CSV table of C-alpha atoms in Angstrom, one decimal:
chain,number,residue,atom,x,y,z
F,429,MET,CA,-17.6,-10.3,12.4
F,430,THR,CA,-17.9,-8.1,15.4
F,431,PHE,CA,-17.0,-4.2,15.1
F,432,PHE,CA,-14.3,-4.4,17.4
F,433,GLU,CA,-12.7,-6.8,15.6
F,434,GLU,CA,-13.3,-4.4,12.2
F,435,ILE,CA,-12.0,-1.7,13.9
F,436,GLN,CA,-8.4,-3.2,14.5
F,437,LYS,CA,-8.5,-5.3,10.8
F,438,GLN,CA,-8.8,-1.7,9.4
F,439,ARG,CA,-5.9,-0.6,12.1
F,440,TRP,CA,-4.1,-3.1,10.6
F,441,ASP,CA,-4.8,-2.8,7.2
F,442,ASP,CA,-3.8,0.7,7.3
F,443,HIS,CA,-0.1,0.6,9.6
F,444,ARG,CA,0.9,-2.7,7.7
F,445,TYR,CA,0.5,-0.8,4.2
F,446,TYR,CA,1.0,2.7,4.4
F,447,HIS,CA,3.0,3.1,7.1
F,448,HIS,CA,6.5,1.6,7.5
F,449,ASN,CA,9.1,4.5,6.7
F,450,ARG,CA,9.9,5.7,10.0
F,451,ILE,CA,10.2,9.6,8.4
F,452,ASN,CA,5.6,9.2,8.1
F,453,GLN,CA,6.2,7.2,11.6
F,454,PHE,CA,7.1,10.4,13.1
F,455,LEU,CA,5.0,12.3,11.5
F,456,HIS,CA,1.8,10.9,11.6
F,457,LEU,CA,3.6,11.1,16.1
F,458,LEU,CA,3.0,15.0,15.3
F,459,SER,CA,0.0,14.9,13.5
F,460,ALA,CA,-1.7,13.2,15.6
F,461,SER,CA,-0.8,15.8,19.2
F,462,CYS,CA,-2.1,18.7,16.2
F,463,PHE,CA,-5.1,17.3,15.7
F,464,ILE,CA,-6.1,16.1,20.1
F,465,VAL,CA,-4.7,20.5,20.0
F,466,SER,CA,-7.2,21.0,17.3
F,467,TYR,CA,-9.8,18.5,18.9
F,468,ILE,CA,-10.3,20.4,21.6
F,469,LEU,CA,-10.0,24.1,19.8
F,470,VAL,CA,-13.2,23.3,18.3
F,471,PHE,CA,-15.1,23.9,21.1
F,472,TYR,CA,-14.1,27.5,21.5
F,473,TYR,CA,-12.6,28.3,18.9
F,474,PRO,CA,-14.0,26.3,15.7
F,475,ALA,CA,-11.3,28.3,13.3
F,476,ALA,CA,-9.1,28.0,14.9
F,477,ALA,CA,-9.1,24.6,14.9
F,478,ALA,CA,-9.6,24.4,11.8
F,479,LEU,CA,-6.0,26.1,10.8
F,480,VAL,CA,-4.9,23.5,13.1
F,481,GLY,CA,-6.4,20.1,11.5
F,482,TRP,CA,-5.5,21.7,8.0
F,483,LEU,CA,-2.6,23.7,8.0
F,484,LEU,CA,-0.7,20.8,10.9
F,485,ALA,CA,-1.6,18.3,10.9
F,486,MET,CA,-2.8,17.0,7.7
F,487,VAL,CA,0.3,18.4,6.1
F,488,LEU,CA,2.2,17.3,8.3
F,489,ARG,CA,0.8,13.7,7.3
F,490,GLN,CA,0.3,14.0,4.2
F,491,THR,CA,3.4,14.6,3.5
F,492,GLY,CA,4.5,11.3,5.2
F,493,HIS,CA,2.3,10.0,3.0
F,494,PHE,CA,3.3,11.0,-0.2
F,495,PHE,CA,6.6,12.2,0.5
F,496,PHE,CA,7.8,9.4,2.2
F,497,GLU,CA,6.5,6.4,2.7
F,498,PRO,CA,7.6,3.6,-0.6
F,499,LYS,CA,5.6,3.3,-3.0
F,500,THR,CA,7.5,-0.2,-4.2
F,501,TYR,CA,7.0,-3.7,-4.3
F,502,ASP,CA,5.5,-4.6,-0.1
F,503,GLU,CA,8.4,-8.0,0.3
F,504,VAL,CA,7.2,-7.2,4.1
F,505,ASN,CA,3.0,-8.0,2.6
F,506,LYS,CA,4.0,-9.6,-0.9
F,507,THR,CA,1.3,-6.7,-2.9
F,508,THR,CA,1.8,-4.1,-4.4
F,509,HIS,CA,1.5,-0.2,-4.2
F,510,GLN,CA,-1.6,-0.8,-6.6
F,511,TYR,CA,-3.1,-3.6,-4.7
F,512,LYS,CA,-3.3,-1.5,-1.9
F,513,GLU,CA,-4.7,1.2,-3.5
F,514,SER,CA,-7.2,-0.7,-4.7
F,515,VAL,CA,-8.2,-2.2,-1.5
F,516,LYS,CA,-7.9,0.6,0.8
F,517,VAL,CA,-10.7,1.5,3.6
F,518,GLY,CA,-11.1,5.2,3.5
F,519,TYR,CA,-8.6,7.8,0.7
F,520,ASN,CA,-6.7,6.2,-0.3
F,521,LEU,CA,-3.8,8.5,-2.4
F,522,GLN,CA,-6.1,9.8,-5.4
F,523,ARG,CA,-9.4,10.4,-3.3
F,524,LYS,CA,-7.0,12.4,-0.9
F,525,VAL,CA,-5.6,14.8,-3.8
F,526,VAL,CA,-8.9,15.4,-5.5
F,527,LEU,CA,-9.6,16.1,-0.8
F,528,LEU,CA,-6.3,18.5,-1.0
F,529,SER,CA,-7.1,20.0,-3.9
F,530,ILE,CA,-10.7,20.9,-2.8
F,531,TRP,CA,-9.1,22.3,0.7
F,532,ALA,CA,-6.6,24.4,-2.2
F,533,LEU,CA,-8.8,26.2,-4.0
F,534,VAL,CA,-10.7,27.1,-0.6
F,535,PRO,CA,-8.7,30.2,-0.5
F,536,ILE,CA,-8.5,31.2,-4.3
F,537,VAL,CA,-12.3,30.6,-4.3
F,538,LEU,CA,-12.6,32.8,-1.9
F,539,PHE,CA,-10.5,35.8,-2.8
F,540,PHE,CA,-12.8,36.2,-5.6
F,541,GLU,CA,-16.0,35.7,-4.1
F,542,PRO,CA,-15.3,37.2,-1.1
F,543,SER,CA,-19.0,35.8,0.6
F,544,PHE,CA,-18.3,32.6,-1.2
F,545,PHE,CA,-21.3,33.1,-2.6
F,546,GLY,CA,-24.0,34.3,0.2
F,547,ILE,CA,-23.4,32.2,2.2
F,548,PHE,CA,-21.1,34.8,4.4
F,549,SER,CA,-20.7,38.2,5.1
F,550,ALA,CA,-18.0,39.5,3.2
F,551,ALA,CA,-14.7,39.6,5.5
F,552,THR,CA,-13.3,43.9,5.6
F,553,ASP,CA,-9.3,42.7,6.6
F,554,PHE,CA,-7.2,39.9,7.1
F,555,ALA,CA,-8.3,38.2,10.1
F,556,GLY,CA,-12.0,38.0,8.7
F,557,PHE,CA,-10.6,36.4,5.8
F,558,ILE,CA,-9.3,33.8,7.4
F,559,ASN,CA,-11.5,32.8,9.7
F,560,ASN,CA,-14.2,32.4,6.9
F,561,MET,CA,-11.4,30.4,4.9
F,562,ALA,CA,-11.4,28.0,8.2
F,563,ILE,CA,-15.0,27.6,8.8
F,564,ILE,CA,-15.0,26.7,4.8
F,565,TRP,CA,-11.3,24.7,5.7
F,566,LEU,CA,-13.3,23.1,8.7
F,567,VAL,CA,-16.9,22.0,6.8
F,568,VAL,CA,-14.5,20.2,3.2
F,569,GLY,CA,-12.9,18.4,6.3
F,570,LEU,CA,-16.0,16.9,8.8
F,571,GLY,CA,-17.7,16.6,4.5
F,572,ALA,CA,-15.3,14.4,3.7
F,573,ILE,CA,-15.8,12.4,6.8
F,574,VAL,CA,-19.7,12.4,6.7
F,575,PHE,CA,-19.6,11.5,2.3
F,576,ARG,CA,-16.8,8.4,2.9
F,577,THR,CA,-19.4,6.9,6.0
F,578,VAL,CA,-22.0,7.0,3.8
F,579,HIS,CA,-20.0,6.6,0.9
F,580,LEU,CA,-18.6,3.0,2.8
F,581,PHE,CA,-22.7,2.2,3.3
F,582,LYS,CA,-23.3,1.0,0.1
F,583,LEU,CA,-19.5,-0.6,-0.7
F,584,MET,CA,-19.5,-2.2,2.6
F,585,GLY,CA,-22.6,-2.4,4.7
F,586,VAL,CA,-23.5,-0.4,7.1
F,587,GLN,CA,-20.8,-1.4,10.5
F,588,SER,CA,-17.9,-1.1,8.5
F,589,GLY,CA,-18.9,2.8,7.9
F,590,LEU,CA,-19.1,3.5,11.3
F,591,VAL,CA,-15.6,1.4,12.3
F,592,TRP,CA,-14.2,4.1,9.8
F,593,PHE,CA,-15.6,6.9,11.0
F,594,SER,CA,-14.6,4.9,14.9
F,595,LYS,CA,-11.5,5.2,13.7
F,596,ILE,CA,-10.4,8.4,11.5
F,597,ALA,CA,-11.7,10.0,14.6
F,598,THR,CA,-10.0,8.0,17.2
F,599,ASP,CA,-6.7,7.5,15.0
F,600,PRO,CA,-4.7,10.8,17.1
F,601,PHE,CA,-4.0,8.8,20.1
F,602,HIS,CA,-4.0,5.4,17.9
F,603,ASP,CA,-1.1,6.8,16.1
F,604,ILE,CA,0.6,8.8,19.2
F,605,LYS,CA,-0.2,4.9,20.9
F,606,ILE,CA,2.0,3.2,18.4
F,607,TYR,CA,4.6,5.6,17.0
F,608,HIS,CA,5.3,7.6,19.9
F,609,LYS,CA,8.8,5.4,19.8
F,610,SER,CA,9.8,6.5,16.5
F,611,PRO,CA,11.9,8.8,17.3
F,612,TYR,CA,14.3,6.5,18.7
F,613,TYR,CA,14.3,3.9,16.2
F,614,ILE,CA,15.0,7.5,13.5
F,615,LEU,CA,17.8,7.8,16.0
F,616,LYS,CA,18.5,4.3,15.4
F,617,GLY,CA,19.1,4.2,11.7
F,618,GLU,CA,15.8,2.1,11.6
F,619,MET,CA,14.3,4.3,9.0
F,620,TYR,CA,11.6,0.8,8.3
F,621,ASP,CA,9.6,-1.1,10.3
F,622,ASN,CA,9.9,-4.4,8.7
F,623,MET,CA,6.5,-4.9,10.9
F,624,ASP,CA,7.6,-9.0,12.5
F,625,ASP,CA,6.5,-7.8,15.8
F,626,TRP,CA,3.0,-6.9,14.3
F,627,TYR,CA,2.2,-9.3,12.4
F,628,GLU,CA,2.4,-11.4,16.5
F,629,GLU,CA,0.0,-9.4,17.5
F,630,ALA,CA,-2.6,-9.7,14.4
F,631,SER,CA,-4.4,-12.5,15.8
F,632,PHE,CA,-7.4,-11.3,13.9
F,633,GLU,CA,-6.2,-11.2,10.5
F,634,ASN,CA,-8.4,-13.3,8.2
F,635,LYS,CA,-10.9,-13.2,10.2
F,636,ALA,CA,-14.4,-13.8,8.2
């Protein structure tokens, strides 16, 4: 499978297994917009980029996954939630719980250890605390991507790891492309995507 074919397949599997619910799709649309803002901010205000990325983009995105996406038997793809979790290339829900727990613990640890074990100068005001926390969050986010990429090198090969890295980096743009109509479907009362159109376009399906 070529690099381009594999990134298509990873996107397709991610969409069909984890994005049936239109509210989840809409939240991904909002999240993607926030991530693009974060991408711009990171070159000028890294701490602000981290705050937008975690507090807005990630919270919106994971709210869709944890609270709106069904976890019952998937009639469209004829598979169980357990199977989808087992074949997820990136962060499945269990891995996300670990990552989000680390994220949530950062401000608690920083409160009791203001220098974060000597890495920072201890903040003298609330703004300084927020800045230090945001920088740690930025490192956690980037570290999670690098960690999973390297892990995939071992599990699936270098190409698959690089494909996933590329997919994650470009997901905000792709999400806007494929989910921009989600508000329209919600207003129509169509709360679930039956994937018919997507299956017709998935010409790479089952390619080795």
